[in-house]
Short mmCIF file of C-alpha atoms in Angstrom, two decimals:
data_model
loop_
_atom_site.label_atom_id
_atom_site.label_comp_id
_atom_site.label_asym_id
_atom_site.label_seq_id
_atom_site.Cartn_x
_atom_site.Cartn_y
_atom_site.Cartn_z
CA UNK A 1 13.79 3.84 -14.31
CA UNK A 2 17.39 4.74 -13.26
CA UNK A 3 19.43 1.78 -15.62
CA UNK A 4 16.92 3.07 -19.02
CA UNK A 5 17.64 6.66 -17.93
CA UNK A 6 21.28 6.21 -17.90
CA UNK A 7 21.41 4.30 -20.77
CA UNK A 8 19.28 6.35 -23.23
CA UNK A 9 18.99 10.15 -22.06
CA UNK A 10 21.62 12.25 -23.20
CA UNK A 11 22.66 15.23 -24.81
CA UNK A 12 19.90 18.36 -25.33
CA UNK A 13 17.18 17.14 -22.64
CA UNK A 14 13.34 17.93 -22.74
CA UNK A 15 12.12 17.12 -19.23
CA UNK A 16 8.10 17.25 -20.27
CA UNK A 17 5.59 17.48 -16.97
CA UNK A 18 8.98 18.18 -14.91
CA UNK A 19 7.31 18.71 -11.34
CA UNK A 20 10.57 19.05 -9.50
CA UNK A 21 12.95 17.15 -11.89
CA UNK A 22 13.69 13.98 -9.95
CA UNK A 23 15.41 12.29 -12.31
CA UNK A 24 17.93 15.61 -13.37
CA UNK A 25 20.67 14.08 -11.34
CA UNK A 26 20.32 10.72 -13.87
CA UNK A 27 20.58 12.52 -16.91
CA UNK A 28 22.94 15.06 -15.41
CA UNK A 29 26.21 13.27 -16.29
CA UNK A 30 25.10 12.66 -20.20
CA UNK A 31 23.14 15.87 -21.20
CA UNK A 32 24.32 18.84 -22.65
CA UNK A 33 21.53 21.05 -22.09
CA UNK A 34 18.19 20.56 -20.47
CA UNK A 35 14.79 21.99 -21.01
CA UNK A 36 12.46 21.53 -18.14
CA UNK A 37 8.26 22.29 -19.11
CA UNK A 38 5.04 21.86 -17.06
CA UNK A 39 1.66 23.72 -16.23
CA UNK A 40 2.24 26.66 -14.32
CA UNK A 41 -0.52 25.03 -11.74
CA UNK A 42 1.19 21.88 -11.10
CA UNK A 43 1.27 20.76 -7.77
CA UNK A 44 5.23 20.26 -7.72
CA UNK A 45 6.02 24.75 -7.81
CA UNK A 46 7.53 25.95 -10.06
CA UNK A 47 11.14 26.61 -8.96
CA UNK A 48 12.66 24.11 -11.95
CA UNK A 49 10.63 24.92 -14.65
CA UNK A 50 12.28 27.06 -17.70
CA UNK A 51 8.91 27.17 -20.07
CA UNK A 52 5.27 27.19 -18.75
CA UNK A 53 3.70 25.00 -20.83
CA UNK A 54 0.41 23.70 -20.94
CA UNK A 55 -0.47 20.13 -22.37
CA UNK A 56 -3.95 20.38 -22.73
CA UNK A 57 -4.29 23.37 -24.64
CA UNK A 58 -4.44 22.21 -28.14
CA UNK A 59 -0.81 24.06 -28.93
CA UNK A 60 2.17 22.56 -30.30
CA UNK A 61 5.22 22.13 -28.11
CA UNK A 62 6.73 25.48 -28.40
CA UNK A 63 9.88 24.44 -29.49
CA UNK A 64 11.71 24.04 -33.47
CA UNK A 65 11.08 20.45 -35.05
CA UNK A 66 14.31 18.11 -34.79
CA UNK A 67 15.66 20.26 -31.66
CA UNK A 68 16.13 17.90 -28.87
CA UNK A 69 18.67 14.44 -28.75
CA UNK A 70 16.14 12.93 -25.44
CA UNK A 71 12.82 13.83 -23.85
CA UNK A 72 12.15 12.77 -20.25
CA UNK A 73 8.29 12.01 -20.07
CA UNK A 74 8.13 10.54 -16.72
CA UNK A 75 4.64 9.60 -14.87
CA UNK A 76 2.80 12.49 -16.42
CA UNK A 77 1.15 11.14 -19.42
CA UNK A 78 -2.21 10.51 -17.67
CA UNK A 79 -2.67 14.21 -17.21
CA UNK A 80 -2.45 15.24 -20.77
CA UNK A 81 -6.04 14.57 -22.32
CA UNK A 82 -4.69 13.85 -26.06
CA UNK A 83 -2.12 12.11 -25.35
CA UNK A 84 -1.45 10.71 -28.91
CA UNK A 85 -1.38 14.25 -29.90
CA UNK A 86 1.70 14.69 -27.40
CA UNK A 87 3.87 11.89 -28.99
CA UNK A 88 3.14 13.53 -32.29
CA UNK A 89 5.15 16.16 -30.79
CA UNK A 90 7.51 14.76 -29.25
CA UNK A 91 8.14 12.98 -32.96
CA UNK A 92 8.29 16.84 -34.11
CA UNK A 93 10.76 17.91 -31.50
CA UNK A 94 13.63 15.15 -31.28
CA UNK A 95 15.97 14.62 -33.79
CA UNK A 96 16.33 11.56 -35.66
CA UNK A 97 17.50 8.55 -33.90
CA UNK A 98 16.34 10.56 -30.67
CA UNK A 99 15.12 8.33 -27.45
CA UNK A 100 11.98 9.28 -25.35
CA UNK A 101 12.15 8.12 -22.29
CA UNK A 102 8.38 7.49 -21.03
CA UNK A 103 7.00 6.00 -17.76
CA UNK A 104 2.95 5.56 -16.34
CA UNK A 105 1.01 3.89 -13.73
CA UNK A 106 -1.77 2.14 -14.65
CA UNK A 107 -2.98 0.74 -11.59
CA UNK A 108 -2.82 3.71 -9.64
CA UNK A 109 -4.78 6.38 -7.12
CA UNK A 110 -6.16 9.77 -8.88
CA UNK A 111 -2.99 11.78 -7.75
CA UNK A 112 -3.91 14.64 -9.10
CA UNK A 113 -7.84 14.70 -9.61
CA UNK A 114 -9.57 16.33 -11.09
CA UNK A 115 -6.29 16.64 -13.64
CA UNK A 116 -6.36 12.96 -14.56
CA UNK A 117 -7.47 11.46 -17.73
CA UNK A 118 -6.14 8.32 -18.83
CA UNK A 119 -3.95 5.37 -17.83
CA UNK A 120 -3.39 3.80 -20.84
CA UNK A 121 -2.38 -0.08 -21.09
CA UNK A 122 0.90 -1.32 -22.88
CA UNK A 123 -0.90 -1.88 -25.80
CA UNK A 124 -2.31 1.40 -26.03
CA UNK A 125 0.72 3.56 -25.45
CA UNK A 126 2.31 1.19 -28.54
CA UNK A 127 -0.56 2.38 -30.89
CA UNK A 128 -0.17 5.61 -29.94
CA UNK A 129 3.44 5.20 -30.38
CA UNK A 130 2.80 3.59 -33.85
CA UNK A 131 0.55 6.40 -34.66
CA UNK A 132 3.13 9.13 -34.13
CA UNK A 133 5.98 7.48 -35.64
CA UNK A 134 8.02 6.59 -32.78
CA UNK A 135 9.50 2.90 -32.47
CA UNK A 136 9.52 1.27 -29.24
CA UNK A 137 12.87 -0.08 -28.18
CA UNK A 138 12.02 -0.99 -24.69
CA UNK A 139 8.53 -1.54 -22.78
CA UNK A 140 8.59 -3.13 -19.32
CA UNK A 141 5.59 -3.31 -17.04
CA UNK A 142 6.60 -3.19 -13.10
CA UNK A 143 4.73 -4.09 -9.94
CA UNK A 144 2.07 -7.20 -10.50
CA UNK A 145 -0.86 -7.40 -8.54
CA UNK A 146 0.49 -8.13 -4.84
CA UNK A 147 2.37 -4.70 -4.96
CA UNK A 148 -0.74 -3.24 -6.50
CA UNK A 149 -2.76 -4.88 -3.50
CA UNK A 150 0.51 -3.38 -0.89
CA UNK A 151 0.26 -0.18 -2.56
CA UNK A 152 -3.34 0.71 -1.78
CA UNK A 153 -3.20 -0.74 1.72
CA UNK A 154 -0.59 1.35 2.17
CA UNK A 155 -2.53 4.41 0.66
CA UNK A 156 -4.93 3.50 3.79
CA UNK A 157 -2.40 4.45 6.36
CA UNK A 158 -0.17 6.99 5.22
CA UNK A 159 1.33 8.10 8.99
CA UNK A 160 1.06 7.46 12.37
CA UNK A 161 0.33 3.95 14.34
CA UNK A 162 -1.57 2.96 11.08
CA UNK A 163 2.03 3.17 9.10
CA UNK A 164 3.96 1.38 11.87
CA UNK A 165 1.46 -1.09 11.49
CA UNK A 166 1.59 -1.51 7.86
CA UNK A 167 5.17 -1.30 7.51
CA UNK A 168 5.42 -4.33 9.69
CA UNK A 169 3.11 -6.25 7.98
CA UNK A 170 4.59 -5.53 4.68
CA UNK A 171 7.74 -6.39 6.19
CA UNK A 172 6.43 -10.12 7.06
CA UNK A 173 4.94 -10.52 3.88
CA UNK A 174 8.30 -9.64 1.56
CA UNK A 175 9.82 -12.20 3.88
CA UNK A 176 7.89 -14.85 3.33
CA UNK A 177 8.83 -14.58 -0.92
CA UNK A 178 5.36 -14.37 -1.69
CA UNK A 179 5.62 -10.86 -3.26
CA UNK A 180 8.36 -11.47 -5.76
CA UNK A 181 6.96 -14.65 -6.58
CA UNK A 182 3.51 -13.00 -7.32
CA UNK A 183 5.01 -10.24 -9.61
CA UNK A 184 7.04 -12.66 -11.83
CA UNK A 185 3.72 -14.45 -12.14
CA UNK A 186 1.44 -11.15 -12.76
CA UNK A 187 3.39 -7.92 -13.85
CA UNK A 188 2.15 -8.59 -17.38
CA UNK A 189 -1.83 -8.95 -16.42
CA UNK A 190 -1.97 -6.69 -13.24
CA UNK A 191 1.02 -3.90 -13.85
CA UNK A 192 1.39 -1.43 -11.56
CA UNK A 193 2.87 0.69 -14.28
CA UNK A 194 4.75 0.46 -17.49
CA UNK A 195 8.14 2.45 -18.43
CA UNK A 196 9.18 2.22 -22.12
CA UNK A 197 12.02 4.03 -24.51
CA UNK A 198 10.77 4.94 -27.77
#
């Protein structure tokens, strides 16, 4: 995430489905000004948000068309239930020649159920894309399906002995090469998640 951030987020900033901004010291350097949104229920507080703003409501974005240079969409995208609607908007709100920066899982837990709708494939999130106007200038799927199979063992044993144990085993594992091997060979077919500028 960090290299695309760097390279394509500047100037006026929408951060869209903020939580608590973790990629604001990226941008920080390049921005002029930045707008963070999300649901006043969200699960991250709301100590960084500037606008409430819901994503499932059926509004517009409440913002003027052509008004922001970037827009930060990171990891949110399967908690908006139109989401083709939303790149509409995001097409309203940035200016021409404008970058969105966009990132999902798609092999992923419910992290926020029952606020999860979709995890749309590469190929979906380019028809919505298509659909809305935007270009894609960058799609990259990360993970392949070893990390996908480490992730959820991991999800098993979150703290304690169990962690230790897992950690240790995950260590042996990325030793052997057999990880990065198996994610050259599957990131396409098993992603963990996609990131993409648009």
């Amino acid at each position: 995430y960090i290299p695309l951030i760097q390279a394509h987020i500047h100037g006026r900033v929408l951060d869209v489905g903020c939580g608590p901004v973790p990629y604001y010291e990226v941008y920080k350097p390049r921005m002029t000004e930045n707008i963070c949104v999300d649901w006043e229920s969200g699960a991250h507080g709301t100590g960084s948000l500037d606008r409430f703003v819901d994503l499932n409501d059926g509004t517009p974005l409440p913002f003027a068309e052509s008004e922001f240079d970037s827009i930060v969409a990171s990891d949110m995208i399967m908690y908006v239930q139109a989401p083709h609607d939303l790149l509409k908007e995001f097409f309203r709100v940035l200016k021409p020649g404008g970058r969105v920066f966009l990132s999902w899982p798609l092999t992923y837990w419910l992290s926020e159920y029952p606020h999860e709708f979709n995890h749309p494939s590469a190929a979906g999130v380019s028809y919505m894309a298509e659909q809305a106007k935007l270009k894609i200038i960058h799609m990259e799927s990360y993970g392949g399906h070893a990390d996908v199979l480490m992730d959820t063992l991991n999800k098993f044993a979150p703290r304690g002995l169990s962690n230790r144990i897992f950690r240790m085993f995950a260590s042996l594992v990325r030793s052997t090469g057999w990880l990065e091997r198996n994610r050259r060979r599957t990131k396409d077919r098993y992603a963990l998640g996609y990131v993409c500028i648009l």
